[in-house]
mmCIF file of C-alpha atoms in Angstrom:
data_model
loop_
_atom_site.group_PDB
_atom_site.id
_atom_site.type_symbol
_atom_site.label_atom_id
_atom_site.label_comp_id
_atom_site.label_asym_id
_atom_site.label_seq_id
_atom_site.Cartn_x
_atom_site.Cartn_y
_atom_site.Cartn_z
ATOM 1 C CA MET A 105 -32.004 0.957 13.300
ATOM 2 C CA LEU A 106 -28.254 1.492 13.786
ATOM 3 C CA ALA A 107 -26.087 -1.261 12.790
ATOM 4 C CA ARG A 108 -22.595 -1.703 14.433
ATOM 5 C CA ARG A 109 -19.330 -2.716 13.024
ATOM 6 C CA GLU A 110 -15.924 -3.153 14.513
ATOM 7 C CA PHE A 111 -12.566 -3.448 12.918
ATOM 8 C CA ILE A 112 -9.433 -4.356 14.972
ATOM 9 C CA LEU A 113 -5.948 -3.718 13.459
ATOM 10 C CA ALA A 114 -4.301 -6.585 15.290
ATOM 11 C CA GLY A 115 -0.690 -5.887 16.330
ATOM 12 C CA THR A 116 -0.883 -2.047 16.476
ATOM 13 C CA GLY A 117 -3.908 -1.689 18.804
ATOM 14 C CA LEU A 118 -5.809 -0.015 16.404
ATOM 15 C CA LEU A 119 -9.692 -0.457 16.872
ATOM 16 C CA LEU A 120 -11.895 1.136 14.156
ATOM 17 C CA SER A 121 -15.702 0.795 15.299
ATOM 18 C CA LEU A 122 -18.593 2.406 13.279
ATOM 19 C CA SER A 123 -22.171 2.855 13.918
ATOM 20 C CA MET A 124 -24.180 4.138 10.831
ATOM 21 C CA PRO A 125 -27.436 3.638 9.191
ATOM 22 C CA LEU A 126 -26.724 1.074 6.363
ATOM 23 C CA LEU A 127 -29.119 -0.068 3.652
ATOM 24 C CA ALA A 128 -31.172 -2.996 4.403
ATOM 25 C CA GLN A 129 -29.282 -6.233 4.110
ATOM 26 C CA ALA A 130 -25.974 -4.427 3.070
ATOM 27 C CA ARG A 131 -23.124 -6.743 4.151
ATOM 28 C CA VAL A 132 -19.217 -6.277 3.886
ATOM 29 C CA LYS A 133 -17.697 -8.168 1.093
ATOM 30 C CA GLU A 134 -14.286 -7.431 1.926
ATOM 31 C CA VAL A 135 -11.816 -4.734 3.571
ATOM 32 C CA VAL A 136 -8.612 -3.954 1.430
ATOM 33 C CA GLY A 137 -5.872 -1.951 2.816
ATOM 34 C CA ILE A 138 -4.481 0.519 0.072
ATOM 35 C CA VAL A 139 -0.830 1.555 0.037
ATOM 36 C CA HIS A 140 0.158 4.625 -1.558
ATOM 37 C CA VAL A 141 3.900 5.653 -1.894
ATOM 38 C CA PHE A 142 4.937 9.131 -1.210
ATOM 39 C CA GLY A 143 8.509 10.779 -1.613
ATOM 40 C CA ASP A 144 9.762 9.385 1.812
ATOM 41 C CA GLY A 145 8.105 5.902 1.578
ATOM 42 C CA ALA A 146 5.224 3.778 1.332
ATOM 43 C CA ARG A 147 2.200 4.133 3.901
ATOM 44 C CA LEU A 148 -1.103 2.055 4.367
ATOM 45 C CA ASP A 149 -3.016 5.263 4.752
ATOM 46 C CA THR A 150 -6.487 4.200 3.049
ATOM 47 C CA LEU A 151 -8.945 1.544 3.956
ATOM 48 C CA SER A 152 -11.452 0.473 1.344
ATOM 49 C CA ILE A 153 -14.724 -1.108 2.612
ATOM 50 C CA ALA A 154 -16.580 -3.013 0.092
ATOM 51 C CA TYR A 155 -20.367 -3.746 0.398
ATOM 52 C CA ASP A 156 -22.569 -6.087 -1.556
ATOM 53 C CA THR A 157 -24.963 -3.241 -2.233
ATOM 54 C CA LYS A 158 -24.828 0.373 -2.728
ATOM 55 C CA ILE A 159 -24.202 2.758 0.502
ATOM 56 C CA SER A 160 -25.832 6.326 0.313
ATOM 57 C CA LYS A 161 -24.564 7.659 3.590
ATOM 58 C CA ALA A 162 -21.205 7.671 5.463
ATOM 59 C CA ARG A 163 -20.378 10.287 7.811
ATOM 60 C CA LYS A 164 -16.954 11.116 9.542
ATOM 61 C CA GLN A 165 -18.678 10.949 13.076
ATOM 62 C CA ASP A 166 -19.924 7.303 12.700
ATOM 63 C CA TYR A 167 -16.261 5.973 12.645
ATOM 64 C CA GLN A 168 -13.668 5.874 15.097
ATOM 65 C CA VAL A 169 -10.176 4.585 14.744
ATOM 66 C CA LEU A 170 -8.369 4.252 18.184
ATOM 67 C CA GLY A 171 -4.667 5.370 17.693
ATOM 68 C CA CYS A 172 -5.314 6.941 14.513
ATOM 69 C CA VAL A 173 -7.102 10.064 13.298
ATOM 70 C CA LEU A 174 -9.465 10.079 10.369
ATOM 71 C CA GLN A 175 -8.747 12.469 7.549
ATOM 72 C CA GLU A 176 -11.555 11.763 5.490
ATOM 73 C CA VAL A 177 -14.625 9.386 5.103
ATOM 74 C CA TYR A 178 -16.434 9.169 1.807
ATOM 75 C CA ILE A 179 -18.166 6.939 -0.561
ATOM 76 C CA SER A 180 -16.775 6.107 -3.945
ATOM 77 C CA GLN A 181 -17.752 3.658 -6.864
ATOM 78 C CA ASP A 182 -14.375 2.076 -7.244
ATOM 79 C CA ILE A 183 -12.127 0.298 -4.815
ATOM 80 C CA TRP A 184 -9.398 2.954 -4.933
ATOM 81 C CA GLY A 185 -11.570 5.814 -4.060
ATOM 82 C CA ALA A 186 -10.271 7.954 -6.777
ATOM 83 C CA ASN A 187 -13.408 10.130 -6.816
ATOM 84 C CA HIS A 188 -16.272 11.051 -4.228
ATOM 85 C CA HIS A 189 -19.695 9.781 -5.053
ATOM 86 C CA ALA A 190 -23.378 10.246 -3.672
ATOM 87 C CA SER A 191 -23.880 6.385 -3.364
ATOM 88 C CA GLY A 192 -21.451 3.495 -4.267
ATOM 89 C CA HIS A 193 -20.485 0.104 -2.942
ATOM 90 C CA PHE A 194 -17.293 1.327 -1.255
ATOM 91 C CA VAL A 195 -16.696 3.416 1.747
ATOM 92 C CA ILE A 196 -13.331 4.715 1.854
ATOM 93 C CA LEU A 197 -11.547 5.754 5.004
ATOM 94 C CA LYS A 198 -8.507 8.026 4.746
ATOM 95 C CA LEU A 199 -5.961 7.756 7.749
ATOM 96 C CA LYS A 200 -3.636 10.652 9.144
ATOM 97 C CA GLU A 201 0.010 10.213 9.818
ATOM 98 C CA ALA A 202 0.261 6.618 8.823
ATOM 99 C CA LYS A 203 3.510 4.947 9.505
ATOM 100 C CA PRO A 204 5.825 4.009 6.717
ATOM 101 C CA LEU A 205 5.841 0.516 6.024
ATOM 102 C CA LEU A 206 9.393 -0.228 4.838
ATOM 103 C CA GLU A 207 11.695 -0.689 7.901
ATOM 104 C CA SER A 208 15.661 -1.254 7.534
ATOM 105 C CA ILE A 209 17.115 -3.487 10.091
ATOM 106 C CA GLN A 210 21.035 -3.125 10.739
ATOM 107 C CA HIS A 211 23.011 -6.150 11.307
ATOM 108 C CA HIS A 212 25.488 -4.216 13.310
ATOM 109 C CA LYS A 213 25.960 -0.762 14.227
ATOM 110 C CA PRO A 214 27.364 1.248 11.306
ATOM 111 C CA GLN A 215 30.820 2.643 11.562
ATOM 112 C CA ALA A 216 31.603 6.248 11.036
ATOM 113 C CA HIS A 217 34.341 5.704 8.684
ATOM 114 C CA PRO A 218 33.938 2.131 7.317
ATOM 115 C CA LYS A 219 37.005 0.303 6.070
ATOM 116 C CA ARG A 220 35.251 -1.653 3.564
ATOM 117 C CA LYS A 221 33.106 0.039 1.144
ATOM 118 C CA PHE A 222 30.060 -1.781 -0.595
ATOM 119 C CA ILE A 223 30.675 -3.752 -3.573
ATOM 120 C CA ALA A 224 28.029 -4.071 -6.191
ATOM 121 C CA GLY A 225 26.555 -7.468 -6.005
ATOM 122 C CA GLY A 226 27.628 -8.133 -2.496
ATOM 123 C CA LYS A 227 25.471 -8.727 0.519
ATOM 124 C CA PRO A 228 23.817 -5.673 2.343
ATOM 125 C CA GLU A 229 24.789 -4.675 6.004
ATOM 126 C CA HIS A 230 20.946 -4.456 6.670
ATOM 127 C CA THR A 231 17.572 -6.321 6.119
ATOM 128 C CA LEU A 232 14.532 -4.699 4.775
ATOM 129 C CA LYS A 233 11.270 -5.667 6.039
ATOM 130 C CA LEU A 234 7.764 -4.487 4.926
ATOM 131 C CA GLN A 235 5.684 -4.276 7.950
ATOM 132 C CA ILE A 236 1.785 -4.765 6.817
ATOM 133 C CA PRO A 237 -0.311 -5.012 10.160
ATOM 134 C CA THR A 238 -3.102 -7.675 10.101
ATOM 135 C CA MET A 239 -6.525 -6.326 10.251
ATOM 136 C CA LEU A 240 -9.519 -8.423 11.702
ATOM 137 C CA LEU A 241 -13.069 -7.160 10.860
ATOM 138 C CA LYS A 242 -15.754 -8.184 13.493
ATOM 139 C CA ILE A 243 -19.255 -8.399 12.818
ATOM 140 C CA LYS A 244 -21.381 -9.402 15.620
ATOM 141 C CA ASP A 245 -20.327 -13.273 16.051
ATOM 142 C CA ARG A 246 -18.199 -13.224 12.897
ATOM 143 C CA THR A 247 -14.404 -12.212 12.431
ATOM 144 C CA LEU A 248 -13.043 -11.471 8.788
ATOM 145 C CA GLY A 249 -9.503 -11.060 8.075
ATOM 146 C CA LEU A 250 -8.399 -8.121 5.871
ATOM 147 C CA ALA A 251 -8.734 -9.815 2.424
ATOM 148 C CA ARG A 252 -5.742 -8.154 0.665
ATOM 149 C CA VAL A 253 -3.305 -5.191 0.474
ATOM 150 C CA SER A 254 -3.368 -3.362 -2.799
ATOM 151 C CA TYR A 255 -0.929 -1.218 -4.180
ATOM 152 C CA PRO A 256 -1.899 1.397 -6.835
ATOM 153 C CA ILE A 257 0.571 2.097 -9.631
ATOM 154 C CA VAL A 258 3.292 -0.377 -7.801
ATOM 155 C CA GLU A 259 1.276 -3.301 -9.296
ATOM 156 C CA ASP A 260 1.448 -1.893 -12.761
ATOM 157 C CA PHE A 261 5.211 -2.652 -12.773
ATOM 158 C CA LYS A 262 6.127 -6.066 -13.964
ATOM 159 C CA ALA A 263 9.061 -8.083 -12.449
ATOM 160 C CA PHE A 264 11.693 -9.522 -14.669
ATOM 161 C CA VAL A 265 15.226 -10.963 -14.359
ATOM 162 C CA PHE A 266 18.321 -10.084 -16.517
ATOM 163 C CA GLU A 267 20.969 -13.030 -16.621
ATOM 164 C CA ASP A 268 24.525 -11.935 -17.505
ATOM 165 C CA GLN A 269 25.804 -15.126 -19.126
ATOM 166 C CA ALA A 270 29.461 -14.053 -18.978
ATOM 167 C CA LEU A 271 29.747 -13.048 -15.370
ATOM 168 C CA GLN A 272 27.235 -15.586 -14.323
ATOM 169 C CA ARG A 273 25.104 -12.956 -12.514
ATOM 170 C CA THR A 274 21.319 -12.033 -12.332
ATOM 171 C CA LEU A 275 19.809 -8.705 -11.904
ATOM 172 C CA PRO A 276 16.001 -8.647 -10.897
ATOM 173 C CA TYR A 277 14.193 -5.392 -11.991
ATOM 174 C CA HIS A 278 10.839 -3.921 -12.680
ATOM 175 C CA LEU A 279 9.312 -2.552 -15.821
ATOM 176 C CA PHE A 280 6.229 -0.120 -16.369
ATOM 177 C CA ILE A 281 4.955 -0.279 -19.931
ATOM 178 C CA PRO A 282 2.613 2.815 -20.501
ATOM 179 C CA GLN A 283 -0.482 2.098 -22.322
ATOM 180 C CA SER A 284 0.154 4.155 -25.268
ATOM 181 C CA LYS A 285 0.659 3.815 -29.162
ATOM 182 C CA GLU A 286 3.204 6.858 -29.045
ATOM 183 C CA LYS A 287 6.907 6.158 -29.279
ATOM 184 C CA LEU A 288 8.272 7.042 -25.643
ATOM 185 C CA PRO A 289 11.680 7.354 -24.175
ATOM 186 C CA LEU A 290 13.055 4.574 -21.939
ATOM 187 C CA VAL A 291 13.636 6.087 -18.398
ATOM 188 C CA LEU A 292 16.025 4.274 -16.162
ATOM 189 C CA PHE A 293 15.738 4.797 -12.404
ATOM 190 C CA MET A 294 18.840 3.734 -10.472
ATOM 191 C CA HIS A 295 18.012 3.277 -6.789
ATOM 192 C CA ASP A 296 20.330 3.968 -3.728
ATOM 193 C CA ALA A 297 22.187 0.999 -1.590
ATOM 194 C CA GLY A 298 19.493 1.373 0.946
ATOM 195 C CA VAL A 299 16.938 -1.040 -0.873
ATOM 196 C CA VAL A 300 19.440 -3.563 -1.603
ATOM 197 C CA GLY A 301 18.326 -6.873 -0.426
ATOM 198 C CA ASP A 302 15.976 -9.726 -1.026
ATOM 199 C CA LEU A 303 12.814 -7.442 -1.042
ATOM 200 C CA LYS A 304 12.316 -6.904 -4.845
ATOM 201 C CA ARG A 305 9.593 -4.641 -4.481
ATOM 202 C CA ALA A 306 11.649 -2.321 -2.330
ATOM 203 C CA THR A 307 12.863 -0.137 -4.926
ATOM 204 C CA LEU A 308 9.277 0.873 -5.816
ATOM 205 C CA LEU A 309 8.346 1.246 -2.239
ATOM 206 C CA GLN A 310 11.142 3.872 -0.888
ATOM 207 C CA GLY A 311 9.932 6.820 -2.694
ATOM 208 C CA LEU A 312 8.588 8.348 -6.169
ATOM 209 C CA GLY A 313 12.124 7.693 -7.974
ATOM 210 C CA ALA A 314 10.422 5.492 -10.186
ATOM 211 C CA LEU A 315 6.610 5.520 -9.633
ATOM 212 C CA ILE A 316 6.574 9.269 -10.612
ATOM 213 C CA TRP A 317 7.068 8.218 -14.312
ATOM 214 C CA ALA A 318 4.095 5.856 -14.140
ATOM 215 C CA HIS A 319 1.761 8.091 -12.210
ATOM 216 C CA PRO A 320 -1.448 8.973 -14.079
ATOM 217 C CA GLY A 321 -0.758 12.669 -13.933
ATOM 218 C CA ALA A 322 2.640 12.432 -15.286
ATOM 219 C CA PRO A 323 3.505 14.325 -18.389
#
């Protein structure tokens, strides 16, 4: 007997519905949105659906996302979907052409030749927003919200604040500490003014400037 599930991405009009043979009594534990960072910014390009028991079949034609194109559907034994497996507790959905999440809102129309240059420590002339859509999971008469959004590699960076007592200023920053016993050089990544603002994690979401050094495949 086919079991039907429906996922609605509120605010964007995205509807994910699936009809697939599930193992007896298999239930969704949570739906996690996975955000990956690329050279041109962060995108929520993966959905990880966790079941309370192992799933042994997940076909691409069993899933439909209104407004998006599914690139790949497979089973994994971890929430990140790092590898494909014949069976596992996670069904991974890869989405094509996911939109960047980081949005810059200008306070006014930029001038061609601004008279005043930006001064370090000053207020930016734009506001950064992280556009994370709200996802609702509907199963028969039940409605489940998106459990959480996860940021691989980004979450490995710890937030700190440097305090300059002489100038009476503070500087928030992120630090990645590798799990290695070797002596490694300190790499300092200086972001551009495009991510200056109150959204502290923006420096890790605008591109791969910092993350490329923390990537598992990094030399």
